[in-house]
Coordinates of C-alpha atoms in Angstrom, one line a residue:
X1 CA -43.0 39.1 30.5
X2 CA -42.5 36.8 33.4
X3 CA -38.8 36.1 32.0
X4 CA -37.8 39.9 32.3
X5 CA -39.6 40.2 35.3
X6 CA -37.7 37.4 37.1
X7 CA -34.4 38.9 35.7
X8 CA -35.4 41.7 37.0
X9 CA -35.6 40.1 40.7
X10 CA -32.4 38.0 40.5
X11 CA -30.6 41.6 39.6
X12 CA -32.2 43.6 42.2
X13 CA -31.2 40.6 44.5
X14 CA -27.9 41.0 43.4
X15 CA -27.6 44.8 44.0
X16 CA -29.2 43.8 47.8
X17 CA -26.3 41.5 48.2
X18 CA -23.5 43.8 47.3
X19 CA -25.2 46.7 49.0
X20 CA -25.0 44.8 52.2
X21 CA -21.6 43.7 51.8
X22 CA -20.6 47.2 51.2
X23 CA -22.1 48.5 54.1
X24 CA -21.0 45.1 56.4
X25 CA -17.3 46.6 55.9
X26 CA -18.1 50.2 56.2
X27 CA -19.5 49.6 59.4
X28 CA -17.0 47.3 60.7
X29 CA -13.8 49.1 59.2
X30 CA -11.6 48.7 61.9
X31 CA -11.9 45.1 61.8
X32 CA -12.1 45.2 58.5
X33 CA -8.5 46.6 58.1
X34 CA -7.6 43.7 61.4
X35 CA -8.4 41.0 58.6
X36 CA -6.9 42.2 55.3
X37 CA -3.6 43.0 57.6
X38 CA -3.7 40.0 58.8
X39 CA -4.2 38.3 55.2
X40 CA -1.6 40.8 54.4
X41 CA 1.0 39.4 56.9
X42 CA 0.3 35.9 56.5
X43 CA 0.8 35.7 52.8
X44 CA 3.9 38.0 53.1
X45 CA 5.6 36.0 55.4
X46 CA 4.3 32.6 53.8
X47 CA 5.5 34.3 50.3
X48 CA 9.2 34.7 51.7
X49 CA 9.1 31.3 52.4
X50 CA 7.4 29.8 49.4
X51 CA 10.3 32.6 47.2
X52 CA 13.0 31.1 49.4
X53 CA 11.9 27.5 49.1
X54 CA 11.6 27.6 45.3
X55 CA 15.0 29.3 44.8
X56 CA 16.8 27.0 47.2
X57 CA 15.5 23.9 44.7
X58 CA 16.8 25.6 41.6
X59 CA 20.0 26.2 43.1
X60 CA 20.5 22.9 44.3
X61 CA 19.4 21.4 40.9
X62 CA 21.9 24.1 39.1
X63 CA 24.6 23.0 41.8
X64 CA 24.6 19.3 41.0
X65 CA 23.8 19.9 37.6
X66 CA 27.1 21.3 37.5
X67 CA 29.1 19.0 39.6
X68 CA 31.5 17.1 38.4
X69 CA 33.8 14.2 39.4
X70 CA 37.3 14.4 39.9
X71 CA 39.9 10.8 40.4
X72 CA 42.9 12.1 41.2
X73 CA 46.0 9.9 40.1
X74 CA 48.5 8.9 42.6
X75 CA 51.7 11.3 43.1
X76 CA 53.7 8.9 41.1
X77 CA 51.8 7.0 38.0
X78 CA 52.7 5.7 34.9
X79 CA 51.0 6.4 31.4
X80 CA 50.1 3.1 31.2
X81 CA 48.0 4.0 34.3
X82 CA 46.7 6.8 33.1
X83 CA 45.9 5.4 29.5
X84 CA 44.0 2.4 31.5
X85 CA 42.0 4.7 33.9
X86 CA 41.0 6.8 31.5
X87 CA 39.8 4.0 29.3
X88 CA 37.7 2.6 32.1
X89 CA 36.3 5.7 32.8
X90 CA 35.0 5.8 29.2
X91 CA 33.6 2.8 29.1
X92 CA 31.2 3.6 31.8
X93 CA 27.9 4.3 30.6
X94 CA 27.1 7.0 33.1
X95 CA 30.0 9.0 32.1
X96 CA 29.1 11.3 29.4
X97 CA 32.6 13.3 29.4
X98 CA 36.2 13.0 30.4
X99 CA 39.0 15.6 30.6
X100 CA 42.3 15.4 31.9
X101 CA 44.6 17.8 34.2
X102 CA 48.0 17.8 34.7
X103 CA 49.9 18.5 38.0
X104 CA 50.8 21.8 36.4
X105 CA 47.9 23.0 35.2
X106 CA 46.2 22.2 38.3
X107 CA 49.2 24.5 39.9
X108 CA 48.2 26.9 37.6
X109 CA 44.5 26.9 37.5
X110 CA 44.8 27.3 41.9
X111 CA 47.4 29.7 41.8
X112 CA 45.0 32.1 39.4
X113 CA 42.4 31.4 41.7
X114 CA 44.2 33.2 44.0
X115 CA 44.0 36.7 42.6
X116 CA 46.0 38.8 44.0
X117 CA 47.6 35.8 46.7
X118 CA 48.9 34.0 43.7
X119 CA 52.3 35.0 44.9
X120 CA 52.4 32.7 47.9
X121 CA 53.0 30.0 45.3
X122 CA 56.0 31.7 43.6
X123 CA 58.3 28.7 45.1
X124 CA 56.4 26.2 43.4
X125 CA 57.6 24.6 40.0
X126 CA 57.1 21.4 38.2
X127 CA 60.0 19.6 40.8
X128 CA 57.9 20.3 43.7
X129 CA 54.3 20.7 42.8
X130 CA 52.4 19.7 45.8
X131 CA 49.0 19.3 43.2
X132 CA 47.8 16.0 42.1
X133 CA 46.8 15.4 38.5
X134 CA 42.9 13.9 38.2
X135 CA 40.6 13.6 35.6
X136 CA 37.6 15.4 35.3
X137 CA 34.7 13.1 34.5
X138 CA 31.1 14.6 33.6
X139 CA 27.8 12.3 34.1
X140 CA 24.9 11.7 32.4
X141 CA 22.9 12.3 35.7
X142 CA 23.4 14.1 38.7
X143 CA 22.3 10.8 40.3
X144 CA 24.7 8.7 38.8
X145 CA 27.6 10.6 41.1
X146 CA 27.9 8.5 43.7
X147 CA 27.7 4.9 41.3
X148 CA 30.1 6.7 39.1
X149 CA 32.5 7.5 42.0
X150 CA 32.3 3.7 43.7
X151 CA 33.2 2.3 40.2
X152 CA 36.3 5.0 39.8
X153 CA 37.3 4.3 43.9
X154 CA 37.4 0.4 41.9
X155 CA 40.9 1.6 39.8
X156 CA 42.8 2.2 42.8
X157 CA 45.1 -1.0 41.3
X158 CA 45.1 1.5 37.7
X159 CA 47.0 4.1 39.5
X160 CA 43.7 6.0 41.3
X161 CA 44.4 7.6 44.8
X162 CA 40.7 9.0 45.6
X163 CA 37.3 10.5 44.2
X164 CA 35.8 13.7 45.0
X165 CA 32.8 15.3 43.9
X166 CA 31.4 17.4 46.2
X167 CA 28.7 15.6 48.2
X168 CA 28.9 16.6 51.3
X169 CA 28.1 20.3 50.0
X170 CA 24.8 18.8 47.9
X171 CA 23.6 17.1 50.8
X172 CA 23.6 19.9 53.0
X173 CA 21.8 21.7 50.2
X174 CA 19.4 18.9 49.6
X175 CA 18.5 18.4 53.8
X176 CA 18.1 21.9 54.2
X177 CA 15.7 22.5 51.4
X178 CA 13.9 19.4 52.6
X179 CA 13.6 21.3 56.3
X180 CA 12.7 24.6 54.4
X181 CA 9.7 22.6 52.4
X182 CA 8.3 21.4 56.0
X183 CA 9.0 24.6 57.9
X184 CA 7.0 26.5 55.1
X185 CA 3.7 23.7 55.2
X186 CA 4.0 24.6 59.2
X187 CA 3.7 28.3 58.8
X188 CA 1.3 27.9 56.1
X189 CA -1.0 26.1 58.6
X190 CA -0.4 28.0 61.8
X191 CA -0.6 31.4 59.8
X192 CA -3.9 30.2 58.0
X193 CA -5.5 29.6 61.6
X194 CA -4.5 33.1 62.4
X195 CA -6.1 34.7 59.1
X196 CA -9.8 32.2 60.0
X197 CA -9.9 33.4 63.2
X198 CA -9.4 37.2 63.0
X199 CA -12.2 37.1 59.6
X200 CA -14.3 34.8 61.4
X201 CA -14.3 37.2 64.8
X202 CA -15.3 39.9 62.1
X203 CA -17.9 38.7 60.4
X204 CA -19.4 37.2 63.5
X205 CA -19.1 41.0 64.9
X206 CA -21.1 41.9 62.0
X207 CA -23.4 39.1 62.4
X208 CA -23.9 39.9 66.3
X209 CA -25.1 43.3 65.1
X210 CA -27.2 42.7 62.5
X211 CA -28.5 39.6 64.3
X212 CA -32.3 41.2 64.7
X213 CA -32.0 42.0 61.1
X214 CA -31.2 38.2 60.3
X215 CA -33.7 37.0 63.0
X216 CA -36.5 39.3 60.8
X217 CA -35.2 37.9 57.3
X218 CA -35.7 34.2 58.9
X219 CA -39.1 35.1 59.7
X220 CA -40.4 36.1 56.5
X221 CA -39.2 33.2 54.8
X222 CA -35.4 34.3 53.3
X223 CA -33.0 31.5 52.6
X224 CA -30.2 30.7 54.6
X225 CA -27.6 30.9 51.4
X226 CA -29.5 34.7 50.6
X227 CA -28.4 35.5 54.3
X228 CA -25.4 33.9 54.1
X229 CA -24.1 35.2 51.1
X230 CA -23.6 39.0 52.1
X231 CA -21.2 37.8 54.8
X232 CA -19.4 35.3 52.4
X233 CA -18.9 38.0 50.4
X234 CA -17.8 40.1 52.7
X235 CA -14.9 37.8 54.0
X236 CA -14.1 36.8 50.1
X237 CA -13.5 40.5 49.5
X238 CA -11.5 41.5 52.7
X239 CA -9.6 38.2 51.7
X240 CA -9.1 39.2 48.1
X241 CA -7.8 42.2 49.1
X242 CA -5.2 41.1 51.8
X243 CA -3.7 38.4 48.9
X244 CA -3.2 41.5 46.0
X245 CA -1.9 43.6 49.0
X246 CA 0.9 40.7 49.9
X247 CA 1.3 40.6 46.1
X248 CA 2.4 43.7 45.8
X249 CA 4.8 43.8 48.1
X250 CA 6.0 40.5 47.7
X251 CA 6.3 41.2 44.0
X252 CA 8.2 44.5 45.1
X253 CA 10.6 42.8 47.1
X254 CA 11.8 40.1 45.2
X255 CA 12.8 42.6 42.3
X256 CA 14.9 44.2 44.8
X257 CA 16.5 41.1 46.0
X258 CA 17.2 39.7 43.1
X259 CA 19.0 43.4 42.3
X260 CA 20.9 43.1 45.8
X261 CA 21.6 39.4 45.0
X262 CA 23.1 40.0 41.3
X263 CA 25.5 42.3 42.3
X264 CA 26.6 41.8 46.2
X265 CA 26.3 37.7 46.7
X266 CA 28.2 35.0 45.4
X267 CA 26.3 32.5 44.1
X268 CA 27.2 28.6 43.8
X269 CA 28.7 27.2 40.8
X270 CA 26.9 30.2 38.8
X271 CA 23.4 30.0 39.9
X272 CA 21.2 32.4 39.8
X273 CA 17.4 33.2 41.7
X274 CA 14.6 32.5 39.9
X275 CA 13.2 34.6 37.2
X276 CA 9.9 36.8 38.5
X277 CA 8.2 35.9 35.3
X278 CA 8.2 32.1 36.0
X279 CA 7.7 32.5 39.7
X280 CA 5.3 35.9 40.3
X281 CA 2.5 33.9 38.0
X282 CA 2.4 30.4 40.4
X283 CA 2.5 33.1 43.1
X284 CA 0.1 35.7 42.5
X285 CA -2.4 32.7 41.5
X286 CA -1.9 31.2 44.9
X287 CA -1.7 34.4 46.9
X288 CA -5.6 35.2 45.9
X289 CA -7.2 31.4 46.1
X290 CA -5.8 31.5 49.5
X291 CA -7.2 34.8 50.1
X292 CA -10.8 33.8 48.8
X293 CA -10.4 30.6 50.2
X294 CA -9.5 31.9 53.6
X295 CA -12.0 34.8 53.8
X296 CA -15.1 32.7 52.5
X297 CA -14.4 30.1 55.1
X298 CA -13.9 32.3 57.7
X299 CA -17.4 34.3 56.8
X300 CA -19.0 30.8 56.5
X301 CA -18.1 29.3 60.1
X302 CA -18.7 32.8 61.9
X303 CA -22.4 33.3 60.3
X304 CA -23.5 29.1 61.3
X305 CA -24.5 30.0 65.0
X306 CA -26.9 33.2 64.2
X307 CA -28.6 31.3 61.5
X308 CA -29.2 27.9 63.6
X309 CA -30.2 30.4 66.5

């Protein structure tokens, strides 16, 4: 009997609770909608970022996944050279593949890069081929291109005239994502403040008005958490609603710019954005422990000075 009976007031407490949070944001509405906008915007704008971050890393991963080396041979070499470069380059552990290309087929290969220009190298023919035969050499690692390209700037003596592979377009990639990782934990802070501030300035609204109510609850002997909690809920929920809000859209707009991005950009070396259904998960998951996160602490700062009143 005394079992049920306490059930009975821990569920009635309950339904108290919840009633009072309901009521907390009916009253306050307008401030109400201030705080889940404002949950709204931050996570929108810190999504963007977050979207853009990630993608920028799996492009630059794709990019020097794909890169390659290329020693280009001197104008005039001998196949002794070439046998004794390529042999070299073989012998290097960090080189996982090798392929050679003639002067001609590089001619080739540029002048059908050219589309519909390939005509401005109509007076070109074996006797005058301005390209310059290289091999092609794959690695093991994307880290092992620059090792890799010392040890083939080494065969100059073999018949090698210089190494490319690209670096200067992979650092700019890697510096800028670097920047983009500490411009996002910037907004991400400054944008958090915003979101504490506006909840807290709401819930302390509501605590301001309520604050003979709170001042009667001390008196006859209700806990701080039982007075605290309507409020904590309060600024969970209005949280938890901003975050699925952002989600939405966020969610919304990344389908569409992945759509714009398929069919009107051209991407590096055949990379692509990340797929939603590897990055919407992460997101959404984030998205609403921010939210909570954001709203409780909010509710809990605002409600300290009416209860220590």
């Amino acid at each position: 009997m005394g079992k049920r009976k306490k059930e009975h007031h821990f569920f009635s407490m309950l339904k108290s609770i919840f009633r009072d949070t309901a009521q907390s944001i009916e009253r306050n509405n307008l401030m109400s909608i201030a705080s889940i906008l404002s949950v709204v915007a931050a996570l929108i704008i810190l999504g963007i970022f977050v979207i853009f971050t990630v993608n920028l890393q799996h492009i630059t991963e794709n990019v020097e996944s794909a890169m390659e080396l290329r020693v280009f041979m001197k104008t005039e070499y001998t196949e002794d050279q070439k046998t004794s470069v390529e042999t070299a380059l073989r012998g290097n552990s960090q080189v996982t593949g090798i392929s050679f290309e003639s002067k001609d087929e590089a001619l080739e290969k540029f002048s059908s890069s050219l589309d519909d220009y390939s005509g401005l190298l109509k007076g070109y023919d074996s006797s005058n081929n301005p390209m310059a035969a290289s091999f092609i050499v794959q690695v093991q690692n994307p880290e092992d291109l620059e090792s890799v390209k010392s040890y083939a700037e080494g065969l100059t003596s073999q018949g090698v005239d210089y190494v490319k592979y690209g670096e200067e377009y992979v650092n700019a990639l890697v510096s800028f994502s670097k920047f983009s990782n500490t411009l996002c934990i910037v907004i991400l802070a400054v944008l958090s403040v915003i979101s504490v501030f506006i909840i807290y300035n709401t819930i302390k609204l509501t605590c301001f008005a309520r604050r003979r109510e709170i001042g009667v609850m001390k008196y006859v002997g209700a806990t701080d958490w039982y007075i605290r909690l309507p409020f904590i809920l309060e600024g969970t929920f209005l949280g938890c609603l901003g975050a699925l809000v952002a989600m939405l859209i966020i969610r919304t707009g990344y389908y569409y710019a992945i759509a714009y991005v398929t069919n009107a950009v051209n991407m590096p070396m055949n990379s692509d954005l990340v797929s939603p259904a590897l990055i919407m998960g992460p997101i959404f998951v984030f998205c609403l422990v921010y939210g909570i996160i954001i709203g409780a602490f909010g509710s809990l700062f605002s409600i300290r000075k009416f209860l220590n009143a």
